mmCIF file of C-alpha atoms in Angstrom:
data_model
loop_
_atom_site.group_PDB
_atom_site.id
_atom_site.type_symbol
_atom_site.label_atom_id
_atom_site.label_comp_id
_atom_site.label_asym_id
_atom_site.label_seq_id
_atom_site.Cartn_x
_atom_site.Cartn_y
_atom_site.Cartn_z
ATOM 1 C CA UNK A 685 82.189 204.049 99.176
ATOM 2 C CA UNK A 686 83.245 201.810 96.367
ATOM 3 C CA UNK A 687 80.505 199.006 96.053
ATOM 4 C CA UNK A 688 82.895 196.127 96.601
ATOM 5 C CA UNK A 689 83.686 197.595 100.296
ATOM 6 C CA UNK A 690 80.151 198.056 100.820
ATOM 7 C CA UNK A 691 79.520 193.828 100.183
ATOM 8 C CA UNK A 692 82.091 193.132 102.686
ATOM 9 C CA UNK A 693 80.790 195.117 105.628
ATOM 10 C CA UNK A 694 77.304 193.717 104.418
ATOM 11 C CA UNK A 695 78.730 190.319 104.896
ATOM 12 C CA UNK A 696 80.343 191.661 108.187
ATOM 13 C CA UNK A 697 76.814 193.224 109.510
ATOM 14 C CA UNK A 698 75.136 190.161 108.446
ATOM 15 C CA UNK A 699 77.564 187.632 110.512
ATOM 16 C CA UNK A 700 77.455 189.864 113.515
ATOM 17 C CA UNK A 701 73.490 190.416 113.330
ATOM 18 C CA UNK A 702 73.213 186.724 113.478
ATOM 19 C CA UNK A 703 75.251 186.209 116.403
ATOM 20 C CA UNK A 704 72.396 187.649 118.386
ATOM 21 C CA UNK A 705 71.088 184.464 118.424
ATOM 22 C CA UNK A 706 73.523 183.259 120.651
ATOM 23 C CA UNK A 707 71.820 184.706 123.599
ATOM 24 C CA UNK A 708 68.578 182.359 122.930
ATOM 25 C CA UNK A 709 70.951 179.040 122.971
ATOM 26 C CA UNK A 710 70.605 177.900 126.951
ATOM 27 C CA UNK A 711 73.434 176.217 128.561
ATOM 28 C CA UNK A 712 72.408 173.532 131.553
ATOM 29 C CA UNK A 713 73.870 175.756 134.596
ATOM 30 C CA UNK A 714 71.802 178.324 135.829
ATOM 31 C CA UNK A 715 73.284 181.860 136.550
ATOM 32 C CA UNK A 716 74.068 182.392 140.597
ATOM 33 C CA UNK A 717 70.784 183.210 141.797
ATOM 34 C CA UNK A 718 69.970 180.202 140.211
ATOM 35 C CA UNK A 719 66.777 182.343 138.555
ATOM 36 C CA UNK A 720 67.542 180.700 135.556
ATOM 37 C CA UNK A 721 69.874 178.956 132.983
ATOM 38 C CA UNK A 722 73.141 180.720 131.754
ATOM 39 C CA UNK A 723 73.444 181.458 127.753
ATOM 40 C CA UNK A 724 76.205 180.729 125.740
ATOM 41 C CA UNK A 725 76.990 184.411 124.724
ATOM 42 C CA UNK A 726 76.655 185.830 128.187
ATOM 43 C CA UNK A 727 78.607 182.550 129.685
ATOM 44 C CA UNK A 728 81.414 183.560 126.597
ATOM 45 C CA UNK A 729 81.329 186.988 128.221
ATOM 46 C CA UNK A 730 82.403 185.770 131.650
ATOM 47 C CA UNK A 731 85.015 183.523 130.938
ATOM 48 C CA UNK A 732 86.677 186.118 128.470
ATOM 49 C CA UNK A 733 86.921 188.283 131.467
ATOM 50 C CA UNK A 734 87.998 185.559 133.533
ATOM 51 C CA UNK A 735 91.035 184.994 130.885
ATOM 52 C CA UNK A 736 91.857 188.741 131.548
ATOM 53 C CA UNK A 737 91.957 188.501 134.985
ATOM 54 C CA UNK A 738 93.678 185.224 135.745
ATOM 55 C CA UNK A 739 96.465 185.176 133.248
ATOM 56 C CA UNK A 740 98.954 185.125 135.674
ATOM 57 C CA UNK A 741 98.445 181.309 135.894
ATOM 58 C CA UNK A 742 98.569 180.180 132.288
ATOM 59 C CA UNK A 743 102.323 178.959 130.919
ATOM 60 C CA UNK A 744 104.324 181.987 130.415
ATOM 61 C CA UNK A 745 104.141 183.191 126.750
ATOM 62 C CA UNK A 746 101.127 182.810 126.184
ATOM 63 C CA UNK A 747 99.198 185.016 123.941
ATOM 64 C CA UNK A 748 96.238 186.388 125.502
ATOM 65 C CA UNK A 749 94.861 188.361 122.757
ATOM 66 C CA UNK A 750 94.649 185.219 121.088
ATOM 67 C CA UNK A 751 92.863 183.615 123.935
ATOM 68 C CA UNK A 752 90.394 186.221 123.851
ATOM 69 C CA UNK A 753 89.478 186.119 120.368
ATOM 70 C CA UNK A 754 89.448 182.342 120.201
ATOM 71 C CA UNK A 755 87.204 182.569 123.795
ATOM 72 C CA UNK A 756 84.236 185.449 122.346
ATOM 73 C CA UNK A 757 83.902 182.805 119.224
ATOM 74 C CA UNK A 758 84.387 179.251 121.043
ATOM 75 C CA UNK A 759 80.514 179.250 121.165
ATOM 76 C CA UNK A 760 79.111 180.759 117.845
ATOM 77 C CA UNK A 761 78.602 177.365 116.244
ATOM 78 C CA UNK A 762 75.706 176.919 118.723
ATOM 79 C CA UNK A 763 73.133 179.272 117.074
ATOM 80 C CA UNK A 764 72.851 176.005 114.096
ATOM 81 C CA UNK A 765 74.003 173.440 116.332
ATOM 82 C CA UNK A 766 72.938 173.866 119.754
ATOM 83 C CA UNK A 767 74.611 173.549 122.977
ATOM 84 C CA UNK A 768 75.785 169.984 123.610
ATOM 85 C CA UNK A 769 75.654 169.146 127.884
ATOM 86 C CA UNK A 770 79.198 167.793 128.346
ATOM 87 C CA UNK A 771 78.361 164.666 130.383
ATOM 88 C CA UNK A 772 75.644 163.026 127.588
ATOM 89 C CA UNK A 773 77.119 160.554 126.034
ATOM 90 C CA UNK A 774 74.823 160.355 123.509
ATOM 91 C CA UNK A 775 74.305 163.745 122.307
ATOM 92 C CA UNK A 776 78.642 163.700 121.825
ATOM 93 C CA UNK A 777 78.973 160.999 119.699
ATOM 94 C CA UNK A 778 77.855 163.499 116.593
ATOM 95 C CA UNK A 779 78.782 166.475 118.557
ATOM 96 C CA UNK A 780 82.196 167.346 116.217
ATOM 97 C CA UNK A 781 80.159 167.063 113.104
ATOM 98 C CA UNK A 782 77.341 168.877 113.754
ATOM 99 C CA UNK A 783 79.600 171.903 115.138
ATOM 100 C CA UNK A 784 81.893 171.610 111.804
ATOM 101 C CA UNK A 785 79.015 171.732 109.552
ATOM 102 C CA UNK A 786 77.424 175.060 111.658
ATOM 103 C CA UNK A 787 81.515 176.196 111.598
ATOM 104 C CA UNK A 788 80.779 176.425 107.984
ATOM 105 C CA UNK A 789 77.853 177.968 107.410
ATOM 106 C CA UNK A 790 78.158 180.519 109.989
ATOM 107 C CA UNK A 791 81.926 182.150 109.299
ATOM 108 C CA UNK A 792 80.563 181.213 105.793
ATOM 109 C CA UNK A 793 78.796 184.256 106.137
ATOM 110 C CA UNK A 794 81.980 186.493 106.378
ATOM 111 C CA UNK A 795 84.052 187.604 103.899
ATOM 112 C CA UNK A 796 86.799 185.128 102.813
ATOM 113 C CA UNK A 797 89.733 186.380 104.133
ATOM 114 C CA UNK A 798 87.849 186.336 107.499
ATOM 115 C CA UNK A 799 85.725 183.253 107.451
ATOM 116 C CA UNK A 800 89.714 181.457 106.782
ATOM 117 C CA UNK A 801 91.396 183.370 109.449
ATOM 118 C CA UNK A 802 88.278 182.911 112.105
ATOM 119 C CA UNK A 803 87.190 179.584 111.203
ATOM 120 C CA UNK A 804 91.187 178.553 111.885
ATOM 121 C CA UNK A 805 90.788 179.899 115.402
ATOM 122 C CA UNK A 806 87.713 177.801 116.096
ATOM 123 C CA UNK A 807 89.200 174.933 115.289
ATOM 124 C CA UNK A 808 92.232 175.669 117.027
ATOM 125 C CA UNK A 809 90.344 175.879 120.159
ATOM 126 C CA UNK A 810 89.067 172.959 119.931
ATOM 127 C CA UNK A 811 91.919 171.035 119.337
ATOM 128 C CA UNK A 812 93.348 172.093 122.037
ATOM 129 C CA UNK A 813 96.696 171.208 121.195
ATOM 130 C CA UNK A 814 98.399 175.419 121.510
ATOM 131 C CA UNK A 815 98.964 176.813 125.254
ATOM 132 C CA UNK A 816 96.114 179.315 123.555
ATOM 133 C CA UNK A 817 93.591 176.648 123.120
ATOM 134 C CA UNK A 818 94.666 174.828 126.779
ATOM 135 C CA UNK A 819 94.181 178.032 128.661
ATOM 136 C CA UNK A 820 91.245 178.539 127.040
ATOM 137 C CA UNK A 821 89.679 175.682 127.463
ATOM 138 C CA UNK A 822 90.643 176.006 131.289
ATOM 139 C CA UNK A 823 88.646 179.102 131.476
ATOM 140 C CA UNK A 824 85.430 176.753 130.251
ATOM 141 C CA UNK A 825 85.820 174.509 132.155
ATOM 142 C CA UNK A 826 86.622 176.618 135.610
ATOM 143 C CA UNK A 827 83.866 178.687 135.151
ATOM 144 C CA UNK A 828 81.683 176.077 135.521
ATOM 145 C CA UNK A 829 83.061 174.696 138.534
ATOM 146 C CA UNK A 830 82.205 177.565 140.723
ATOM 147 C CA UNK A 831 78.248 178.209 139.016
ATOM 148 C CA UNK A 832 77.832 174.830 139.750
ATOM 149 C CA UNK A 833 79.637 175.447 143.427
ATOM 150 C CA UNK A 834 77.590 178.520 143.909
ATOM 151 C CA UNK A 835 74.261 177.166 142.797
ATOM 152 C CA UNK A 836 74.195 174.158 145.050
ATOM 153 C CA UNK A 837 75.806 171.525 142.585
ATOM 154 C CA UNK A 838 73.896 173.332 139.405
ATOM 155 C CA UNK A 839 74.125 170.322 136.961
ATOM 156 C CA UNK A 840 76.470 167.463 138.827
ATOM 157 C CA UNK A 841 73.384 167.269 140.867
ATOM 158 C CA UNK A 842 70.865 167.226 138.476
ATOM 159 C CA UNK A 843 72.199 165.044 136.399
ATOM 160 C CA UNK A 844 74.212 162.934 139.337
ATOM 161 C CA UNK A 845 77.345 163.247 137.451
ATOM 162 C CA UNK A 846 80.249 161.867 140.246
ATOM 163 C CA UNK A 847 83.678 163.704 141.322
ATOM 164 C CA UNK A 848 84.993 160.987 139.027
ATOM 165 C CA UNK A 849 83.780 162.380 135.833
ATOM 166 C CA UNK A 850 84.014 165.939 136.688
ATOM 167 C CA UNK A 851 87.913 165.406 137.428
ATOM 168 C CA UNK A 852 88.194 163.843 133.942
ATOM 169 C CA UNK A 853 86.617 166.905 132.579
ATOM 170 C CA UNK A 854 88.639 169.642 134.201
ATOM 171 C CA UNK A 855 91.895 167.718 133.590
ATOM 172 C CA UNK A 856 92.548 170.065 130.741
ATOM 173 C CA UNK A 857 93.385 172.498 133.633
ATOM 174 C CA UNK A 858 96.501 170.624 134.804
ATOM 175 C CA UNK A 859 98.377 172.052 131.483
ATOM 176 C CA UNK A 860 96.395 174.633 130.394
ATOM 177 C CA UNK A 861 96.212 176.983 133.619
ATOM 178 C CA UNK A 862 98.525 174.615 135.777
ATOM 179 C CA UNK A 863 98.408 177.676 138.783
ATOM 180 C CA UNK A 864 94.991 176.705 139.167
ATOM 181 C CA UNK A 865 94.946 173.253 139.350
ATOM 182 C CA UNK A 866 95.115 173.584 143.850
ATOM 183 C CA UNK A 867 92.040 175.513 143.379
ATOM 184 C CA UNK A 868 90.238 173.477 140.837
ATOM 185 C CA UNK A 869 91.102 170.023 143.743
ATOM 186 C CA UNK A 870 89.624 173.075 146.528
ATOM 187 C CA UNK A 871 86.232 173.634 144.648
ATOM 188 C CA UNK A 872 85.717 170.490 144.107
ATOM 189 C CA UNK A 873 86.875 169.187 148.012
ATOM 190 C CA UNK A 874 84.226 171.484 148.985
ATOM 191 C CA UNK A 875 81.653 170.809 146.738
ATOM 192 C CA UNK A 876 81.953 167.539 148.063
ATOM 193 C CA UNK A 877 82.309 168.391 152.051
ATOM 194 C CA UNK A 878 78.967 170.675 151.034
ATOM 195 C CA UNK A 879 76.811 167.996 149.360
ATOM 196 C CA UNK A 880 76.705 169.225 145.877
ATOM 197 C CA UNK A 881 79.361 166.626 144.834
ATOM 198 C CA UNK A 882 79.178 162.402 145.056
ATOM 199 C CA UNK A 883 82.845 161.762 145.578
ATOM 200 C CA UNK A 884 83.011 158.311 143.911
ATOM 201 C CA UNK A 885 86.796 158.362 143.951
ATOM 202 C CA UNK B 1158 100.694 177.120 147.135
ATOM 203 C CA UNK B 1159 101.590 179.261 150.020
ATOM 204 C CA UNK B 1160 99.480 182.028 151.703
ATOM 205 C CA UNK B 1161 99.655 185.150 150.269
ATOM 206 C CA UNK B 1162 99.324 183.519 146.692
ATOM 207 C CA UNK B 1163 96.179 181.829 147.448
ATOM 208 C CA UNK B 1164 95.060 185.089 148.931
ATOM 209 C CA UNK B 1165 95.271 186.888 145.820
ATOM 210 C CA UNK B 1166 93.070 183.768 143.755
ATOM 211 C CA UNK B 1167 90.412 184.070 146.708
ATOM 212 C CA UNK B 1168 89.944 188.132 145.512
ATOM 213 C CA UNK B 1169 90.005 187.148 142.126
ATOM 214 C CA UNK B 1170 87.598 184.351 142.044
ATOM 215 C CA UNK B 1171 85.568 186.818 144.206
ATOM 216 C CA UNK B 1172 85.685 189.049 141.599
ATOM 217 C CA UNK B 1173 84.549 187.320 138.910
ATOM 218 C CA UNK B 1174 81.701 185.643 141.118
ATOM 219 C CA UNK B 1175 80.515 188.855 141.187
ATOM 220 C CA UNK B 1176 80.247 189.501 137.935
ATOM 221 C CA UNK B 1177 78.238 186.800 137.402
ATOM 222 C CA UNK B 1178 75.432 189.440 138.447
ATOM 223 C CA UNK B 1179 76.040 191.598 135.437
ATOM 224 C CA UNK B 1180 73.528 188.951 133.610
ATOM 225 C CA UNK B 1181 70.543 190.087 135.879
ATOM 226 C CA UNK B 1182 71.342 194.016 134.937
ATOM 227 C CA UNK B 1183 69.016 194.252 131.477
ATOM 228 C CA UNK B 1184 69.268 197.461 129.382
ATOM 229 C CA UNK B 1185 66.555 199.152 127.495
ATOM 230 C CA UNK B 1186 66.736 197.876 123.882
ATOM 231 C CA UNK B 1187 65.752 193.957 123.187
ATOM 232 C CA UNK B 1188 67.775 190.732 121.912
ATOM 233 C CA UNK B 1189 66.423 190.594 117.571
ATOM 234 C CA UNK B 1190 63.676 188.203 118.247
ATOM 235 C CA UNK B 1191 62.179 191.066 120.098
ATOM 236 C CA UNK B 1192 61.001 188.139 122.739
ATOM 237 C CA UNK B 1193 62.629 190.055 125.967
ATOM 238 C CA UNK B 1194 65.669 192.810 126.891
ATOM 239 C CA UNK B 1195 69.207 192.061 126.950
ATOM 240 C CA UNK B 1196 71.134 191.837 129.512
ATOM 241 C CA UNK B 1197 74.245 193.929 130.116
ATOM 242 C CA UNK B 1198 76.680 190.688 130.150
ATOM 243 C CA UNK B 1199 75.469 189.443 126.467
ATOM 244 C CA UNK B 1200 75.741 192.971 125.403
ATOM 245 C CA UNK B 1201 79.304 192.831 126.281
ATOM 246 C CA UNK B 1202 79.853 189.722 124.625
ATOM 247 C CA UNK B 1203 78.578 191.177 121.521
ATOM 248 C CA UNK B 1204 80.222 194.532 121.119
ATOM 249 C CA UNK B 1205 83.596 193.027 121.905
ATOM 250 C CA UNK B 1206 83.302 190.197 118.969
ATOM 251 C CA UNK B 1207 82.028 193.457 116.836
ATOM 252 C CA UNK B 1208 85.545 195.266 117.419
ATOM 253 C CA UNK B 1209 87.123 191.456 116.253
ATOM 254 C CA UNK B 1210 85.725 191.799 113.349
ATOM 255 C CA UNK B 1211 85.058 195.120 112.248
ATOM 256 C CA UNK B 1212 88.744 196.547 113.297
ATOM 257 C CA UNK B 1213 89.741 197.528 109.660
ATOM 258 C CA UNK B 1214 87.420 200.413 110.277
ATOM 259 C CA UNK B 1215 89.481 201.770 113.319
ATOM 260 C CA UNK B 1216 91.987 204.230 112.639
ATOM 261 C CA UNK B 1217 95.370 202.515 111.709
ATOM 262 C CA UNK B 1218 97.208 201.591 114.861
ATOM 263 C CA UNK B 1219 94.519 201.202 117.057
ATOM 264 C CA UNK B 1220 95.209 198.377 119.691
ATOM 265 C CA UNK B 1221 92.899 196.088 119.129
ATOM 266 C CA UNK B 1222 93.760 193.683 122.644
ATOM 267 C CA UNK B 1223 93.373 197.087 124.531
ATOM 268 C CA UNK B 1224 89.709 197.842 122.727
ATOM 269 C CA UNK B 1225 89.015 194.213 123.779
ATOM 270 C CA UNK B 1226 89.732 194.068 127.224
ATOM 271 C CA UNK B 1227 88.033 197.601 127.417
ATOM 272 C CA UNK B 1228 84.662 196.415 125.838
ATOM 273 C CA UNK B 1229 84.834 193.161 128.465
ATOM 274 C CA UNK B 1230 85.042 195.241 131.419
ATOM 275 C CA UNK B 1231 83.136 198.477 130.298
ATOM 276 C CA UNK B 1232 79.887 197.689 132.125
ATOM 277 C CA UNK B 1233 81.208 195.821 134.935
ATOM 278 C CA UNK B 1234 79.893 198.947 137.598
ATOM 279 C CA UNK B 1235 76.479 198.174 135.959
ATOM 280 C CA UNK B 1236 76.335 195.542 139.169
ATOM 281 C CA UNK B 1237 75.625 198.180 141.643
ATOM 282 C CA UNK B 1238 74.907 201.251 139.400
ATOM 283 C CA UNK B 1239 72.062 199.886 137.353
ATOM 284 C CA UNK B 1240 71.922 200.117 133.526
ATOM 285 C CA UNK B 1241 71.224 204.018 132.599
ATOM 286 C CA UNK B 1242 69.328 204.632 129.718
ATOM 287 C CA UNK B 1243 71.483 206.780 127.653
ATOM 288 C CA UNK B 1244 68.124 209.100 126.384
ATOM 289 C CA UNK B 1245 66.921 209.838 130.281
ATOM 290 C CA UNK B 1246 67.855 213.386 130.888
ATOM 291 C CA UNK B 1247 67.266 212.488 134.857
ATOM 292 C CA UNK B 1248 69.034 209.722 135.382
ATOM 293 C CA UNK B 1249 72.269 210.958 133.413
ATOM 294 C CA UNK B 1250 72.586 213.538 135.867
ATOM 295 C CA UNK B 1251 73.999 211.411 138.181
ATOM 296 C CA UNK B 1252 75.480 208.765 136.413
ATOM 297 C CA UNK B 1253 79.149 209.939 136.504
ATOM 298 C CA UNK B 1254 79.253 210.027 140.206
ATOM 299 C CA UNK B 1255 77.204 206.670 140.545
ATOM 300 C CA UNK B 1256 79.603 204.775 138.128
ATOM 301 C CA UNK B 1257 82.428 206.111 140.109
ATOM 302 C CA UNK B 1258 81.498 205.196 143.699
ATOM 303 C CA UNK B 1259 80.765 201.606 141.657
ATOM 304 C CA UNK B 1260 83.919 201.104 140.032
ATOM 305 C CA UNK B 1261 85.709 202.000 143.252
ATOM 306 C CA UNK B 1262 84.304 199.238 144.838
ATOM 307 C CA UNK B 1263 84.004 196.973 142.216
ATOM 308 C CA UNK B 1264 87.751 196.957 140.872
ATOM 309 C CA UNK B 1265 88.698 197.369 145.059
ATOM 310 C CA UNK B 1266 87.790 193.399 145.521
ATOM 311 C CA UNK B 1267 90.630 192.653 142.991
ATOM 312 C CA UNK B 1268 94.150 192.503 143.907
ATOM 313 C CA UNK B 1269 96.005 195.810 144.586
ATOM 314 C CA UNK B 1270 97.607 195.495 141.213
ATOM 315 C CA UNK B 1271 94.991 194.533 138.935
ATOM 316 C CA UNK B 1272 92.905 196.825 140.817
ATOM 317 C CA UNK B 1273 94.668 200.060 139.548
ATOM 318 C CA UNK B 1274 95.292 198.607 136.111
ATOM 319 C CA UNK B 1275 91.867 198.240 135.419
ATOM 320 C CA UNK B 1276 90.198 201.066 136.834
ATOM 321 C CA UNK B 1277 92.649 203.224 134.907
ATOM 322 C CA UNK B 1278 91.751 200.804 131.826
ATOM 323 C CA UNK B 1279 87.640 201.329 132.597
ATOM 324 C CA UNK B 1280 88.275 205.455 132.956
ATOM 325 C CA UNK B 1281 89.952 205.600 129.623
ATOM 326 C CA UNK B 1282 86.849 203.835 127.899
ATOM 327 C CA UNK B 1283 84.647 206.253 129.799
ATOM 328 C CA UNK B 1284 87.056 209.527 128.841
ATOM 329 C CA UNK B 1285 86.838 208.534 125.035
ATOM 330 C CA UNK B 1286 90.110 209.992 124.203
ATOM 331 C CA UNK B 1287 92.223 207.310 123.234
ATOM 332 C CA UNK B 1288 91.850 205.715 119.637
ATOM 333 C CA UNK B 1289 90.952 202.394 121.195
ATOM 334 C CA UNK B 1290 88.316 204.523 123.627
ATOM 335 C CA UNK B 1291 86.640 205.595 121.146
ATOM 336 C CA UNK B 1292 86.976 202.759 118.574
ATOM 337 C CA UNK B 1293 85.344 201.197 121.883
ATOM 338 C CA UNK B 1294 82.681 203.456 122.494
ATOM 339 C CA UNK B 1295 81.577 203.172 118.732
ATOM 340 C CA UNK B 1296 81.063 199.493 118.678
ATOM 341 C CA UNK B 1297 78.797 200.145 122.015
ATOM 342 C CA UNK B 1298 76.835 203.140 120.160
ATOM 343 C CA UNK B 1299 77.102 200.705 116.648
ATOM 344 C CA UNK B 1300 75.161 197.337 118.049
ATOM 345 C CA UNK B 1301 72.333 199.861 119.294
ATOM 346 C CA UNK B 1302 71.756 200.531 115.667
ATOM 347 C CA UNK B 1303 71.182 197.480 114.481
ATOM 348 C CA UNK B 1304 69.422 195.751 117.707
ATOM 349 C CA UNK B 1305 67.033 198.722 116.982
ATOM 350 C CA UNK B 1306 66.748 198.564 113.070
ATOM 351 C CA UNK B 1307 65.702 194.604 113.907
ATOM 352 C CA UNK B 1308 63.232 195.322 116.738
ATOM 353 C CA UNK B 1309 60.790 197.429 114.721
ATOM 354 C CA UNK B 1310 62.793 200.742 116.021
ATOM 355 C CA UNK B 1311 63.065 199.362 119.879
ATOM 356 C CA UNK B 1312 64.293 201.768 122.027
ATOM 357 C CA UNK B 1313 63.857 204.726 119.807
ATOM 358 C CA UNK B 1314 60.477 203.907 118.838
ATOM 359 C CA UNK B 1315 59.425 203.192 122.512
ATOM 360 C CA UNK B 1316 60.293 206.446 124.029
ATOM 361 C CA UNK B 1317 60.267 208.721 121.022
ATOM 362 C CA UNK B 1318 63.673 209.547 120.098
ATOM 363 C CA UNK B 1319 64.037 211.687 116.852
ATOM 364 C CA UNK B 1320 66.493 211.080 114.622
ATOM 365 C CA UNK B 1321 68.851 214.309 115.888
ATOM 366 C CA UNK B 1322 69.194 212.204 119.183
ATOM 367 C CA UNK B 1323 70.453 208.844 118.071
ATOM 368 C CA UNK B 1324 73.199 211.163 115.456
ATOM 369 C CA UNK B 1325 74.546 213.122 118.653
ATOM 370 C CA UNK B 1326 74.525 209.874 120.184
ATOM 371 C CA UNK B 1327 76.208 208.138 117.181
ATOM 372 C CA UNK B 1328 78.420 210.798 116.604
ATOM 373 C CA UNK B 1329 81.495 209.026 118.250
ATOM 374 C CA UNK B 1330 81.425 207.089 115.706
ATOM 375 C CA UNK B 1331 82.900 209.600 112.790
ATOM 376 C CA UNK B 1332 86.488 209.821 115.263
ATOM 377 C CA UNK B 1333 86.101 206.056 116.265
ATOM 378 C CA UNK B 1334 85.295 204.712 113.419
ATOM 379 C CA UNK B 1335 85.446 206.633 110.578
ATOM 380 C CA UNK B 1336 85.062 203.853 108.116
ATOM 381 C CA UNK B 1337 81.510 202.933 109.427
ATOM 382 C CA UNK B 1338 80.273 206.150 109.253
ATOM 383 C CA UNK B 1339 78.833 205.560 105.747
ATOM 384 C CA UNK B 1340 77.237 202.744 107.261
ATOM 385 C CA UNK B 1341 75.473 204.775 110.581
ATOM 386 C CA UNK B 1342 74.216 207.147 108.015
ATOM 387 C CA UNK B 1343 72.980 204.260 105.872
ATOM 388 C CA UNK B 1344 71.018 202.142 108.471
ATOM 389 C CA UNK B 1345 69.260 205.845 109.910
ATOM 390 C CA UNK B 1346 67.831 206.131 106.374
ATOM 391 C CA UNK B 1347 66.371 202.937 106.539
ATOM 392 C CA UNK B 1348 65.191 203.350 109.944
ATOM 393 C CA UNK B 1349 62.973 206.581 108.803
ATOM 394 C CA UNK B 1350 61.749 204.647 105.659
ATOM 395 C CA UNK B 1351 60.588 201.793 107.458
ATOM 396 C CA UNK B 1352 58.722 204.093 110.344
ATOM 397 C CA UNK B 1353 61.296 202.866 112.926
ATOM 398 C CA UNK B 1354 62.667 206.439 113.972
ATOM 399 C CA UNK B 1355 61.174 210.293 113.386
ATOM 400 C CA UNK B 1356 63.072 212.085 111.108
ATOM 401 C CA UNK B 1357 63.355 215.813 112.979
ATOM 402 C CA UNK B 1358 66.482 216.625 110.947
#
C-alpha cells in the first residue's frame, strides 16, 4: 500500500495500542463481588451497553450511535491523567485542565482528520450541553448508583459522602434520561432504608 | 410510573447487573504490561473503540452502529459459558451448544422485545455473514494480534501456536476487513523475527 496510508494506520495502531492502558487506571467502586475495584475501560464497557439497552428513556431523537461513540472514549484521557473520584474537592479544582492537556496528547496521536473529529466528541461529552452528552452522562452516573447499591454503599460509605451530595451528582439524570429519574429516587430510597446511604436531606 | 413499565426497568437493570460479572470472566492472552489476563468486559471495550476508528477499512456501507452494538454484546454468554480458548481443540467441541443454552438465558432476563432483538443481533456476529459480522469478528481476531505482538508472543508463544494457526484464525479478516489485511500480514512477520510465533508456513 502507498506509504502515506501505511502512516495513518500506524498512527491508528499506535492510538489504539495505547488505550490498553486504560484497563490499569482504577476507578474507586469495586466490581459486584466487591473482589476488587472497577477500571475505567471495563466500567466504559458497561455503561455503553447500558446506553443500548435503556434508550427507551432518553428524549426522543436522540442519536444513540453518537452516544456510544462519545461513551467508549469518555474515559481515554485517564491513561495521562488519571481517574479523578467525583466527590474530592480537591483533586477537581485542576481536574478540566489536566484532562484537556491528556485530550491533546492522546487523540494527538491519531491522524488529523480523526484527532479533530474525536477530540470534538470528548469535549462534547463533557459539556454536556446536547441530549447526546445528557444521556450519556446519565449512563455514568446510573451505573454507579447500583455498584455502589450492590456492593453495600461501595464508595458513599467509604468516603461518607451523604444522600445530599449524591442527589446533586445524579441530577444530570432529570434531563438527560428523564424515564429514569423514579428509579434513580428508588436506588437511592433503598440504599438508604439498607444502610449504605446517610440521608442528610 | 405505573406497573407494567417499572416491570420492564426491573428486567433491565437485572440485566445489566448481571453483566457486571463479565469482568471476572478473563481470557487467555494478557493486558500490554504483561502484569495479568484480561478480562472479557475490557476486551469488549477495546475491540468496539477499534471498529470507531478503524471503519475506513470495512467494506463501503458497512453499518458501523450495528458493528458497535454487536462488539458490546458479543461476549455477554461468556457469564455462564466461560471464556473458550479459541486454539483448544476440546473445548471448541462444545462451545456452540454451550453459548447457545447461555444466550438463551442470558438475553431471556431482558424484556420480551429486546430479548429477540438481541439474540438475533448476537447470532449474526456469531454466523459471520453480514458485512458488519464480519467487520466485527475481525476487530475481535485484530486486537489478538497486537495484545500478542506486545506480550513477547502471549498466547501463541505460551501454548505453541505456529504461524498457519493464527492465519486460519486471522483469515476473517481478508472479507472483513480487507484494508487491514496488509497490516495482519505485516505484524506476523514481525512476530517470527522477533521469536514471538513459529513460522510452520
Amino acid at each position: 500500500m502507498p506509504v502515506s496510508k501505511e502512516k495513518r494506520l500506524e498512527k491508528q495502531i499506535r492510538f489504539l495500542e495505547s488505550l490498553d492502558r486504560l484497563k490499569q487506571v482504577w476507578r474507586r467502586n469495586y466490581v459486584m463481588d466487591r473482589t476488587r475495584r472497577e477500571n475505567s475501560a471495563e466500567h466504559s464497557w458497561h455503561i455503553a451497553v447500558m446506553a443500548m439497552f435503556l434508550k427507551e428513556y432518553a428524549p426522543p431523537g436522540t442519536d444513540l450511535f453518537r452516544v456510544l461513540q462519545m461513551l467508549l472514549i469518555h474515559d481515554v484521557i485517564e491513561i495521562e491523567a488519571g481517574d479523578t473520584f467525583c466527590y474530592d474537592k480537591t483533586a477537581n479544582l485542576d481536574k478540566d485542565e489536566r484532562e484537556k492537556e491528556a485530550a491533546d496528547h492522546i487523540f494527538g496521536i491519531l491522524p488529523e482528520d480523526q484527532a479533530i473529529e474525536f477530540r470534538a466528541l470528548w469535549d462534547e461529552f463533557e459539556d454536556r450541553k446536547t441530549p447526546e452528552s445528557r444521556f450519556a452522562n446519565s449512563m455514568d452516573r446510573f451505573q454507579v448508583l447500583f455498584q455502589n447499591f450492590n456492593t453495600k454503599g461501595g464508595t458513599w460509605a467509604d468516603h461518607d459522602i451523604p444522600k445530599s451530595r449524591v442527589l446533586e451528582r445524579e441530577s444530570v439524570v432529570r434531563t438527560g434520561a428523564p424515564g429514569l429519574w423514579a428509579a434513580v429516587e428508588d436506588i437511592l430510597a433503598r440504599s438508604v432504608d439498607a444502610g449504605f446511604l446517610r440521608d442528610d436531606t
